[in-house]
Short mmCIF file of C-alpha atoms in Angstrom, two decimals:
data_model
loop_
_atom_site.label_atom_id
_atom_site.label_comp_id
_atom_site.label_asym_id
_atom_site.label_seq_id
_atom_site.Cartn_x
_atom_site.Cartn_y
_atom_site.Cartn_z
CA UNK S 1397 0.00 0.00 0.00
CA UNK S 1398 1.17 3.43 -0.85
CA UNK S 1399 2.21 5.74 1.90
CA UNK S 1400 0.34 8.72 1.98
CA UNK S 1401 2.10 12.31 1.03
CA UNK S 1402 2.61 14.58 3.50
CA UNK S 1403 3.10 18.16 3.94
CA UNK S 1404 4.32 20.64 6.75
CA UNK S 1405 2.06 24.10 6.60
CA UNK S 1406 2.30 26.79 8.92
CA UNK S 1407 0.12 27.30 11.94
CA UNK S 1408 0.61 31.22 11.65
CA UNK S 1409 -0.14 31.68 8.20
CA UNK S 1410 -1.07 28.26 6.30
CA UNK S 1411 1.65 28.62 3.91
CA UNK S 1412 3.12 24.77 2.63
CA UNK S 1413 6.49 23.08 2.46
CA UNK S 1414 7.55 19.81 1.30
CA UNK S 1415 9.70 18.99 4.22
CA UNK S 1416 10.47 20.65 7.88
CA UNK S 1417 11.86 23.62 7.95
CA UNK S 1418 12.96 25.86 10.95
CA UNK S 1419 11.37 28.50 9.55
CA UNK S 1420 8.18 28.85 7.49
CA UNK S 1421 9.39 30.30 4.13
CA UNK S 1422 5.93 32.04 3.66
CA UNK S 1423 5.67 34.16 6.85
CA UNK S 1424 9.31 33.77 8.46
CA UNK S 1425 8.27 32.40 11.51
CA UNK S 1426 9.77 29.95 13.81
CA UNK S 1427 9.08 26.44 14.35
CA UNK S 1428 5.07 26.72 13.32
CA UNK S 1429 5.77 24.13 10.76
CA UNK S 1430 2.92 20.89 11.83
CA UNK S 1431 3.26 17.66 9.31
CA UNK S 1432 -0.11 16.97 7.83
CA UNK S 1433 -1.43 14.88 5.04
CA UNK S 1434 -1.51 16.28 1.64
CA UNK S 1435 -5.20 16.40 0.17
CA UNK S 1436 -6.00 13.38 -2.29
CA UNK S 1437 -6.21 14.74 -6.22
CA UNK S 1438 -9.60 12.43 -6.93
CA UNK S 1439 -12.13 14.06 -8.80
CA UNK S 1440 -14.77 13.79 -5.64
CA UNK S 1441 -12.30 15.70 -3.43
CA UNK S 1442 -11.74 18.61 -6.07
CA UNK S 1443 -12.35 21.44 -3.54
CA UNK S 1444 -12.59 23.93 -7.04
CA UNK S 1445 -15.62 21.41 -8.65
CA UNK S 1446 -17.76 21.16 -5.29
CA UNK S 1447 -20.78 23.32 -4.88
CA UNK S 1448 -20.24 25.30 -1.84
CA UNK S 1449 -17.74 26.56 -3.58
CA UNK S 1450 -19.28 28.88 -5.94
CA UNK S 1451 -20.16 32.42 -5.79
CA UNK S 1452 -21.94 34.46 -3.95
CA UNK S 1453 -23.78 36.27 -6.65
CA UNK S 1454 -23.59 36.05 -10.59
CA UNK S 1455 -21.31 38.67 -12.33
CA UNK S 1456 -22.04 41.77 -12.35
CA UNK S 1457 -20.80 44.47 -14.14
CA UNK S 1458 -18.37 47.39 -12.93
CA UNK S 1459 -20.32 50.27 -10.98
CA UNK S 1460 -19.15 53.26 -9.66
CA UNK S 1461 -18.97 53.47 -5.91
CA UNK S 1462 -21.61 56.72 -6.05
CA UNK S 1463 -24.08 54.33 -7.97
CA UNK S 1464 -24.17 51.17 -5.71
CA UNK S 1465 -27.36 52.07 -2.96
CA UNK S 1466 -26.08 51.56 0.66
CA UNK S 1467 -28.16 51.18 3.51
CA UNK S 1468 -27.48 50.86 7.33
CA UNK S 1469 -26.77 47.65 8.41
CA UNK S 1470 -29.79 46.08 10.73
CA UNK S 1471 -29.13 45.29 14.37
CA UNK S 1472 -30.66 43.46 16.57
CA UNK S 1473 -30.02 44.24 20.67
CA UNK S 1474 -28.94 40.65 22.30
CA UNK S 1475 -30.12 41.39 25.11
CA UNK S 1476 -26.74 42.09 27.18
CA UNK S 1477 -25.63 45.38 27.17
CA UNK S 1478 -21.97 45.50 27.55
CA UNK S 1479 -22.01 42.75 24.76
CA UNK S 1480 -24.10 45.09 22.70
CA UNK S 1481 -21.50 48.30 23.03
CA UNK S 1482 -18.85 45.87 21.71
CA UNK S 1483 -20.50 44.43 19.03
CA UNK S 1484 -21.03 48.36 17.72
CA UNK S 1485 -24.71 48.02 19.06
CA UNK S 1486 -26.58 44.61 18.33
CA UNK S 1487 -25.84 41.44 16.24
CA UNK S 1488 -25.59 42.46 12.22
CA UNK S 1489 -27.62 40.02 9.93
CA UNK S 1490 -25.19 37.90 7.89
CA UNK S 1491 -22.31 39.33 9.98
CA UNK S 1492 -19.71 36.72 11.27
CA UNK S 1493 -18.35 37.32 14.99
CA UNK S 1494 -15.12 35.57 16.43
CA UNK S 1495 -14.33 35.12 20.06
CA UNK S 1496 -11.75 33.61 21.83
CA UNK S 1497 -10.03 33.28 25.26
CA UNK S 1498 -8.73 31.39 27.83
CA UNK S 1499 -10.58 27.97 28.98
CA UNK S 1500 -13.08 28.47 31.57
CA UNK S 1501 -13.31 32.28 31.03
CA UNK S 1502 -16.80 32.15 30.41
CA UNK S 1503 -16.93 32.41 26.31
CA UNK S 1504 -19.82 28.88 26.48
CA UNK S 1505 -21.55 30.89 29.06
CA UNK S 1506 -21.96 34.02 27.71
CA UNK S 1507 -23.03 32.83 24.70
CA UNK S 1508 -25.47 30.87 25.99
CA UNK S 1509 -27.07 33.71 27.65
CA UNK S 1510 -27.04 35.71 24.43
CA UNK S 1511 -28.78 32.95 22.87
CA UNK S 1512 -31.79 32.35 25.53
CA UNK S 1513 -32.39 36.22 25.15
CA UNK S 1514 -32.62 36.56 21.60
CA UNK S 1515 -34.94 33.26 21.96
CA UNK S 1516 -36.79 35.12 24.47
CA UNK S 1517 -37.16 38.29 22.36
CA UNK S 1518 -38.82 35.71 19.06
CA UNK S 1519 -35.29 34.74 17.14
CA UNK S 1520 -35.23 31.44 16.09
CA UNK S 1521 -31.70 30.02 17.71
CA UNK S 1522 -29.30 27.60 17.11
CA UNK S 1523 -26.52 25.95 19.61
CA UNK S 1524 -23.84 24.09 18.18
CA UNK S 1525 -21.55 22.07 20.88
CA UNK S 1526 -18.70 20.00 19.62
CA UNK S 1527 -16.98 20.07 22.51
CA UNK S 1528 -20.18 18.49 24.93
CA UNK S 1529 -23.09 16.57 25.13
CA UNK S 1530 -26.57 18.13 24.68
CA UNK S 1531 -27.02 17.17 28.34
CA UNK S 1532 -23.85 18.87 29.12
CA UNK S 1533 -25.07 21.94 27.59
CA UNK S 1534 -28.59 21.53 29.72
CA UNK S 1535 -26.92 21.53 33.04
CA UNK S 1536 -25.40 24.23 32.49
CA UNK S 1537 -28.30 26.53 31.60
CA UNK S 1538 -30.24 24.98 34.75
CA UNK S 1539 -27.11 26.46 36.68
CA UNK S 1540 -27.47 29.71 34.86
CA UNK S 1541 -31.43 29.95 36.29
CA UNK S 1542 -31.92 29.59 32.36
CA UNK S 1543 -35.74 27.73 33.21
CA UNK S 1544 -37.93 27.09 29.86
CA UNK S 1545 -35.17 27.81 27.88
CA UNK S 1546 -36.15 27.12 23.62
CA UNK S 1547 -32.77 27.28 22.74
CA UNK S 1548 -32.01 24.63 19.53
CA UNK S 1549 -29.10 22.85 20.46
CA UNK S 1550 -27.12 20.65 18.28
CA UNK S 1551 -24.37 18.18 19.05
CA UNK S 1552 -22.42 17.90 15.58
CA UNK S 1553 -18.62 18.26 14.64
CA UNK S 1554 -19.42 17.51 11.02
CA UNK S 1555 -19.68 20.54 8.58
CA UNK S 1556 -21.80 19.43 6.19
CA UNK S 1557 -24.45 18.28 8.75
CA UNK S 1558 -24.21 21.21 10.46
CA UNK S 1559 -24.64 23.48 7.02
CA UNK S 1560 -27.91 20.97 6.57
CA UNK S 1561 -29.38 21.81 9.85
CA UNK S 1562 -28.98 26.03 9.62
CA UNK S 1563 -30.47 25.60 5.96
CA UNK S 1564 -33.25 23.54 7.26
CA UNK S 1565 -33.97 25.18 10.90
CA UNK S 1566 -33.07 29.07 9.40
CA UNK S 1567 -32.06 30.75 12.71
CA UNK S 1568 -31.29 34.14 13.33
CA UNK S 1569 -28.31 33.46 15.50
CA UNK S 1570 -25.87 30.38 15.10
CA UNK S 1571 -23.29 29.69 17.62
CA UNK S 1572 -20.79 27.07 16.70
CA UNK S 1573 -19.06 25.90 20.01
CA UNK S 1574 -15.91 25.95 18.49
CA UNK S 1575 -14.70 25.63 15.10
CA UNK S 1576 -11.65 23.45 15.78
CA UNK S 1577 -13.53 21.07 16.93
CA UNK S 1578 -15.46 20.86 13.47
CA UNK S 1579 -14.55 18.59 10.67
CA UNK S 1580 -15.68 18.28 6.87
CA UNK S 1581 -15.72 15.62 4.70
CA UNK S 1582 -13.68 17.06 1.89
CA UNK S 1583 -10.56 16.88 3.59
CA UNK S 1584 -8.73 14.06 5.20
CA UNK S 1585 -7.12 16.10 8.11
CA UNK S 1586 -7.79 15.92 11.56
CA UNK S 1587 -10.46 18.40 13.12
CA UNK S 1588 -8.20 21.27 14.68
CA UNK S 1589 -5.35 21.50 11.76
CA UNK S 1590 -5.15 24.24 9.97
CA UNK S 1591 -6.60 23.15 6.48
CA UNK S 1592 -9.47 22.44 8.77
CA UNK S 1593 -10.12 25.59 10.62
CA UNK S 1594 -9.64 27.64 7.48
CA UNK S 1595 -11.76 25.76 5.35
CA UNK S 1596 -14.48 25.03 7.63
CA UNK S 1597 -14.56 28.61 8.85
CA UNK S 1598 -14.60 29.63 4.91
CA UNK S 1599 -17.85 27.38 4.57
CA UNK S 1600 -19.69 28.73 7.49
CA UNK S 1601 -18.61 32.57 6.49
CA UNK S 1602 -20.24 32.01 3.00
CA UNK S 1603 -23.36 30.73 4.42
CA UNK S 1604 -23.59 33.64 6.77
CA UNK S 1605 -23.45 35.93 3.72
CA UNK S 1606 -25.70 33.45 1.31
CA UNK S 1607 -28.59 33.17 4.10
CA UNK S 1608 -28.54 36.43 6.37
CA UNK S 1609 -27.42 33.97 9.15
CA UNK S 1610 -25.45 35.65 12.19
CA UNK S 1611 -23.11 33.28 12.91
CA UNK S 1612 -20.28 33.18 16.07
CA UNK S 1613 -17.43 31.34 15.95
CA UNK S 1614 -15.30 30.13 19.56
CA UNK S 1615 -12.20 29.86 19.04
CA UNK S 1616 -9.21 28.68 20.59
CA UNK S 1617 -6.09 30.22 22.26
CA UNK S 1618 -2.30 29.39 22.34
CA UNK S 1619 -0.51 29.46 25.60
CA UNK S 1620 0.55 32.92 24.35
CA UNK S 1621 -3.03 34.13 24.18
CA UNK S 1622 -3.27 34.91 20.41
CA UNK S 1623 -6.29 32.60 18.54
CA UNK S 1624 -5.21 29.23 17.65
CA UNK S 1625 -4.68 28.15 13.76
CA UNK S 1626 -4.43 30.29 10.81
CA UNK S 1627 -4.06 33.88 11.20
CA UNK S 1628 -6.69 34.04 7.78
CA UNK S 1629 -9.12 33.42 10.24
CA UNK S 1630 -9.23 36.61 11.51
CA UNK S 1631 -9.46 38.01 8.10
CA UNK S 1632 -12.37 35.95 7.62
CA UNK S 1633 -14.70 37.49 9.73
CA UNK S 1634 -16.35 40.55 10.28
CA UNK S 1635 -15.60 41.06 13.98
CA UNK S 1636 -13.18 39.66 16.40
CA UNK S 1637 -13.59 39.39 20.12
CA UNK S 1638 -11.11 38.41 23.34
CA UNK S 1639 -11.94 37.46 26.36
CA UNK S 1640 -9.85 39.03 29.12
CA UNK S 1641 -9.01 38.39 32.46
CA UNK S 1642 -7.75 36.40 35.50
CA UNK S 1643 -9.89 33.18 35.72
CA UNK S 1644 -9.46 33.93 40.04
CA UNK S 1645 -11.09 37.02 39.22
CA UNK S 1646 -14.82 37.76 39.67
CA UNK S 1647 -14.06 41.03 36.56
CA UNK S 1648 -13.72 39.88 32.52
CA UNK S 1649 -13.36 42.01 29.59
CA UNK S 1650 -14.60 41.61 26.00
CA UNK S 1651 -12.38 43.91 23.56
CA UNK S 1652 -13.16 44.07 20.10
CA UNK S 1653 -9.78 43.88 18.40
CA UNK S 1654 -12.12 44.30 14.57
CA UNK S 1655 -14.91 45.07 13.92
CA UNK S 1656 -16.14 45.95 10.81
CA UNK S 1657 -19.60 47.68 12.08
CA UNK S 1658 -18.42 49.36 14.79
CA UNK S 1659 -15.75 50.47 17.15
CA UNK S 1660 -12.42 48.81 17.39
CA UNK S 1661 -10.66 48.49 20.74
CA UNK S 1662 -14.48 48.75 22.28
CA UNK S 1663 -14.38 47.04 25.47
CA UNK S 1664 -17.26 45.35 27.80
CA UNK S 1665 -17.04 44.82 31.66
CA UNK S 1666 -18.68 41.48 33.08
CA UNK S 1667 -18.68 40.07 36.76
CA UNK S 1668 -19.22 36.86 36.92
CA UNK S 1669 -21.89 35.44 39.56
CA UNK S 1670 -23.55 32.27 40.70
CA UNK S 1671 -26.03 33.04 37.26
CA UNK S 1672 -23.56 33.56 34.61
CA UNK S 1673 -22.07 37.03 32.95
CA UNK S 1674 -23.48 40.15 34.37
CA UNK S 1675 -22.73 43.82 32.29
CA UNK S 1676 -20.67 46.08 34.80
CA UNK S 1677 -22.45 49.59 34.41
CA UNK S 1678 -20.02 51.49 36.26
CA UNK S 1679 -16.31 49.73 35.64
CA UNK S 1680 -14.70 52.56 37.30
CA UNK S 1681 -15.11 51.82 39.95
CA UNK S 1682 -13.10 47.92 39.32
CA UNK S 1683 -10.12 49.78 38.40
CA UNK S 1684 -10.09 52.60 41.46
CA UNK S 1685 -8.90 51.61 45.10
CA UNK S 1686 -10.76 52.62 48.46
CA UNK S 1687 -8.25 54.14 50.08
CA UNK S 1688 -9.84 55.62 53.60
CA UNK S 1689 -6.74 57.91 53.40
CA UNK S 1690 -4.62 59.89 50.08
CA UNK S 1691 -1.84 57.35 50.25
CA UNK S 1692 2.31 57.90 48.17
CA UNK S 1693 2.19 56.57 45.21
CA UNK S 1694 -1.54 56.61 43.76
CA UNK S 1695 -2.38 58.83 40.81
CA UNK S 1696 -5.73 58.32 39.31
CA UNK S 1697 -6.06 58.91 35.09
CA UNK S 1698 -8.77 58.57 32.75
CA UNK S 1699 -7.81 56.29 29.70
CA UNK S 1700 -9.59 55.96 26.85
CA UNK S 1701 -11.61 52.17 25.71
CA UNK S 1702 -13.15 52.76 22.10
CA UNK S 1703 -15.79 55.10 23.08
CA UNK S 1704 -15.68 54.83 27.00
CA UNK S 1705 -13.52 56.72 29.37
CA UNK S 1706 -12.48 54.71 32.13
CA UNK S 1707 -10.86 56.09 35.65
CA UNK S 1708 -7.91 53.74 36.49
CA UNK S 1709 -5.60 54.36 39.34
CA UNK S 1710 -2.10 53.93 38.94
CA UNK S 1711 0.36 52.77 41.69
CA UNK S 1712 4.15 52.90 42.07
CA UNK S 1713 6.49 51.55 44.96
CA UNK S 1714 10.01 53.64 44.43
CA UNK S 1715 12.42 51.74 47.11
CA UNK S 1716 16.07 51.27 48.00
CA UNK S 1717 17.46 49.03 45.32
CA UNK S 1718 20.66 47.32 44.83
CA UNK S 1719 23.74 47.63 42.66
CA UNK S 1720 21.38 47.38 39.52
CA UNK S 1721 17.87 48.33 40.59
CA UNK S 1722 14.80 46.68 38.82
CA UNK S 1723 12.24 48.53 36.56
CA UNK S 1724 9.06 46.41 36.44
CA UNK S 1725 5.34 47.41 35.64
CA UNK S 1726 2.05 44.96 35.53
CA UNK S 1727 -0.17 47.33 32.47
CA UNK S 1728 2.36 49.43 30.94
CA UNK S 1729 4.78 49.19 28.26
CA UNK S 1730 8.12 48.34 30.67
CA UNK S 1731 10.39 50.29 27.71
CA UNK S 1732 7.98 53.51 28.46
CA UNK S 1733 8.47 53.06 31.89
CA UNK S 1734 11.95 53.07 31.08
CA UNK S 1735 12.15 56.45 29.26
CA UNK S 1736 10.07 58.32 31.91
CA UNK S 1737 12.26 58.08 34.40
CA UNK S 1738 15.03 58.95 31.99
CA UNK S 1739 12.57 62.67 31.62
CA UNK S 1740 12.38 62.86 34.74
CA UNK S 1741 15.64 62.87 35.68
CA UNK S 1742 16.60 65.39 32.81
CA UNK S 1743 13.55 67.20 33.02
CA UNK S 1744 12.32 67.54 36.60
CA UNK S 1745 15.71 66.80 38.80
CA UNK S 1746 14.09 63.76 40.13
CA UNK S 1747 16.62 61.04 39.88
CA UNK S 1748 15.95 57.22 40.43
CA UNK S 1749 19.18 55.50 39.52
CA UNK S 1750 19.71 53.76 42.61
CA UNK S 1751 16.30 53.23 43.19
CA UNK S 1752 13.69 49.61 42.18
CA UNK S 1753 10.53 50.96 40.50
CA UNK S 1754 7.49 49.18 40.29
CA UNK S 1755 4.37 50.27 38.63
CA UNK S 1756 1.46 48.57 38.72
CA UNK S 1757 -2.15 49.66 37.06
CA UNK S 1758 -4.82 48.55 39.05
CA UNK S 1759 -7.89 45.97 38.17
CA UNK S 1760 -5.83 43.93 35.95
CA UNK S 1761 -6.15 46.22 33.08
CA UNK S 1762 -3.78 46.92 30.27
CA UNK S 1763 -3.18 50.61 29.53
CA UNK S 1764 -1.57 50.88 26.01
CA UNK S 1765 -2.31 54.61 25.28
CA UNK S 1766 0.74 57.11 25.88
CA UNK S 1767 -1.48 59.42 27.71
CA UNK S 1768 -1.14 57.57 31.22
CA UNK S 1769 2.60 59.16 31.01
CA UNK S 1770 1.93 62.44 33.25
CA UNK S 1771 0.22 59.71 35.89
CA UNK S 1772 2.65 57.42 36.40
CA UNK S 1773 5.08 60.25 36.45
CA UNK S 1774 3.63 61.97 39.25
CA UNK S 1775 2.63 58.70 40.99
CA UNK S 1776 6.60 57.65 40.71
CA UNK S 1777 7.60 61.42 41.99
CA UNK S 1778 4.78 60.76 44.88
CA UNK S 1779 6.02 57.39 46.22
CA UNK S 1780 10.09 58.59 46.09
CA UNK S 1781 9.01 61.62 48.40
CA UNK S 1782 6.73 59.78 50.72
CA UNK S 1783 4.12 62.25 49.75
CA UNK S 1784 0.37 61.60 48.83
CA UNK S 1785 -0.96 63.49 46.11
CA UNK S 1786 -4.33 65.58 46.94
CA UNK S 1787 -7.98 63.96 47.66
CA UNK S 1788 -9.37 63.84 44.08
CA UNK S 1789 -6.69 64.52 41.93
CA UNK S 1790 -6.68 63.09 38.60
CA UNK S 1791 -3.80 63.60 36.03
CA UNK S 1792 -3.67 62.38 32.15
CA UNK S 1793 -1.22 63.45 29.39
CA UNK S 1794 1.69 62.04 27.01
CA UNK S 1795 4.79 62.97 27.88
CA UNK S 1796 7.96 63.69 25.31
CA UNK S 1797 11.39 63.60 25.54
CA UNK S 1798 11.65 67.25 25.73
CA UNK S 1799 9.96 67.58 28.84
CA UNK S 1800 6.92 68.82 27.13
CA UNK S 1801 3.43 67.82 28.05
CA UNK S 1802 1.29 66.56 24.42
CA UNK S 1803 -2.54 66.51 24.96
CA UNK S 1804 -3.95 63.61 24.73
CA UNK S 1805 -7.31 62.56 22.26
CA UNK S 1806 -10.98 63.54 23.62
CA UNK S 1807 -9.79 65.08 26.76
CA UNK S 1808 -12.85 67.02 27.38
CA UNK S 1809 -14.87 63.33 27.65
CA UNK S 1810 -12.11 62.65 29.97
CA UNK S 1811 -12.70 65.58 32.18
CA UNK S 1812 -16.19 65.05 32.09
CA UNK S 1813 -16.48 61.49 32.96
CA UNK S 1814 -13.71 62.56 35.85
CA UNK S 1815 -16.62 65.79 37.16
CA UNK S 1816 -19.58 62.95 37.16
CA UNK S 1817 -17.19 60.77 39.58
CA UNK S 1818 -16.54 63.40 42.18
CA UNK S 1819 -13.15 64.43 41.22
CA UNK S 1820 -12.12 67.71 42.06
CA UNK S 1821 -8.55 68.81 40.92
CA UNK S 1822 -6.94 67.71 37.77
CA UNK S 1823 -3.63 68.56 35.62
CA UNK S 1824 -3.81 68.41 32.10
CA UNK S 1825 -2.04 69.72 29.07
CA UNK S 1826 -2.40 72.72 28.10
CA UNK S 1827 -4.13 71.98 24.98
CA UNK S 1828 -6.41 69.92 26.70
CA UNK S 1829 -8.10 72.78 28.87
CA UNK S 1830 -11.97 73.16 28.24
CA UNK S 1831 -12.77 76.28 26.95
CA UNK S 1832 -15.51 76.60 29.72
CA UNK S 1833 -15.16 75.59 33.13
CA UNK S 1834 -16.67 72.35 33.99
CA UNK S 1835 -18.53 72.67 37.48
CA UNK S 1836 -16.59 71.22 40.34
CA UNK S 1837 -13.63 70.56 38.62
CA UNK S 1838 -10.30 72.63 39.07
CA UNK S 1839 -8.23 72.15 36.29
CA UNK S 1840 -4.57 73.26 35.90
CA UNK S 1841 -3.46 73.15 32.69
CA UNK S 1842 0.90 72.39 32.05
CA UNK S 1843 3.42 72.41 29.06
CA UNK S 1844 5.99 71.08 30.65
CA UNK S 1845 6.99 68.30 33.36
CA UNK S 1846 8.43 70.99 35.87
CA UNK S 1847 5.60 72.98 35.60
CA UNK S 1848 3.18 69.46 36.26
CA UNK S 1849 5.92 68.98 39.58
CA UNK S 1850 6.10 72.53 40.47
CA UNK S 1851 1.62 72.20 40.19
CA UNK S 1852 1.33 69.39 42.26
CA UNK S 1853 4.14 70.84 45.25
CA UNK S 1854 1.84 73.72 45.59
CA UNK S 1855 -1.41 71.72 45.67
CA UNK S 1856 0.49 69.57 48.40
#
């Protein structure tokens, strides 16, 4: 008996080789070449010759972009607010979503909630498991107090039966629970490689757009965090969606990293309780400490998520460090931590050579904006001098190597979202400073780093 062929294609971007290679020599990347067997020739496994295959539409001819009508895309509200904001507002008809993160996050049980309140609302709904039983799925909607739920669920890993049972059932909202568990027929590969993922994911996209079918994809993660299989996946679809956050903690986020009907970088706050994934309505107050007392080392800033300001507090611990002292922060960019303290040194007299710095932002969130500079500046200066900063102080601004202070995008939003939380006293750039005064807010408007220091001194 003949041996089969076999082929080595890239996990990162599905490119082919005819033997191992270190390094993919489609992409570059390191050692993502997996051996897999190389699809038979016959005529019945002609991926080009099978139906599913062929357009969308017949040809048309060339329009100009003025001539072609456009209209708004229909949403329709799941149900869960925060999951609503990151979507752009509602699910889109035809629209493909993907979501991954971390096992046990909660992906299967949000989902599942989404699902029982469309059904709830009149949308015909379909579950797909491939990872659990139908009984599986059952127990856990009892758990989530989901009683009289008319949720279709299906327990396929086929593709072809699966494309059968959305053609024949016609829901509004598909879920398929996840796609590398899912398998077709035209290839020989195992469920989970990458011909697999792409192809299956290909099929499912094209029904979505054939039959006005939403459909969400769960997908896996590496150990690194990224999505598992083919980065053409991500292409794929219309929106992509990450689950964030510690699995010992009660907080998750949902960031939209694409999105082709709304907001990128969008993010959505959920606790999770004894019934499932409830929407945070004030995640503020996650990311701010109770302090009873100002305490060294705090500074509170307002950072930007897609459309929502967000109050996190930043904390630093400046202490005696050894012959070569340690620069480490949990949220920020270590290399801008870095080059801070290098301006603050030049700019403000404020040196920390000898010193360990730690910088932490709180909640678990990941600040990736350059306005948090002027924060954890002042938040550094207020831990080396043993010096809280005032009651209500808030701070926000990107910092250059000149010493100068830049403004930072939307900062009246910032302000204003600071006012509605009580705040009282804030530093800002100078370009930054509302035009009218914003009721209970004092607001001291800087260039430069010294003038920030020299600010918050005289407010001490």
């Amino acid at each position: 008996m003949a041996k089969d062929k076999t082929i080595f294609t890239c996990t990162e971007c599905g490119g082919a080789s005819p033997r191992w290679l270190g390094k993919c020599p489609a992409c570059g990347a390191w050692n993502t070449l997996v051996e897999s067997v190389a699809e038979s020739t016959a005529p019945g496994k002609n991926r080009l010759s099978a139906p599913q295959y062929a357009g969308l539409a017949q040809a048309q001819a060339v329009t100009p972009l003025a001539a072609i009508e456009a209209a708004e895309v229909a949403r329709t509200p799941s149900g869960i607010g925060e999951l609503d904001r990151v979507l752009g507002g509602g699910v889109v008809e035809g629209g493909v979503v993907l979501i991954g993160g971390d096992p046990g996050i909660g992906k299967s049980t949000l989902l599942l909630q989404a699902l029982d309140a469309l059904q709830r609302q009149g949308l015909p709904t379909l579950y797909v498991t491939g990872e659990e039983s139908g009984a599986q799925v059952a127990l856990r909607s009892r758990r989530l107090g989901l009683e009289g739920s008319q949720v279709n669920v299906l327990a396929e890993i086929q593709l072809e039966k699966i494309l059968a049972t959305i053609e024949a059932t016609q829901p509004a909202v598909a879920v398929i629970d996840s796609i590398q568990t899912i398998y077709s027929d035209q290839l020989t590969s195992a469920p989970g490689s990458v011909a697999q993922v792409r192809e299956c994911a290909a099929h499912l996209t094209r029904a979505a757009k054939a039959t006005g079918i939403a459909i969400v994809l769960v997908g896996h993660v590496t150990k690194e965090g990224a999505l598992a299989g083919p980065r053409v996946l991500e292409h794929m679809v219309d929106t992509v969606l990450y689950f964030e956050g510690d699995t010992h903690s009660q907080f998750r986020l949902v960031r939209a990293i694409k999105n082709r009907f709304g907001a990128v970088n969008e993010i959505g706050v959920f606790a999770m309780t004894e019934k499932g994934l409830k929407g945070v309505s004030n995640p503020s107050a996650i990311f701010l400490s109770q302090h009873s007392e100002p305490v060294p080392g705090s500074c509170v800033m307002v950072t930007l998520e897609g459309t929502r300001p967000l109050l996190v507090e930043i904390q630093a611990l400046v202490d005696s460090g050894g012959p070569s002292p340690r620069r480490l922060s949990v949220g920020l960019d270590r290399d801008r931590l870095a080059m801070l303290l290098a301006v603050l040194h030049r700019h403000a007299g404020v040196a920390c050579m000898d010193q360990d710095v730690f910088v932490n932002a709180v909640g678990g969130v990941r600040i990736s904006e350059p306005a948090a500079d002027l924060a954890v500046m002042l938040s550094i200066t207020s831990s080396l001098r043993g010096k809280p900063l005032p009651r209500g102080f808030i701070a926000f601004g990107e910092v250059g190597l000149a010493g100068e202070v830049r403004p930072a995008p939307r900062g009246q939003e910032r302000l204003k979202e600071a006012a509605k939380l009580g705040f009282s006293v804030a530093v800002v750039p100078k370009a930054n400073a509302p035009k009218k005064p914003i009721e209970g807010l004092a607001i001291h408007a800087v260039e430069r780093v010294e003038e920030a220091m020299n600010v918050v001194r005289g407010l001490a």
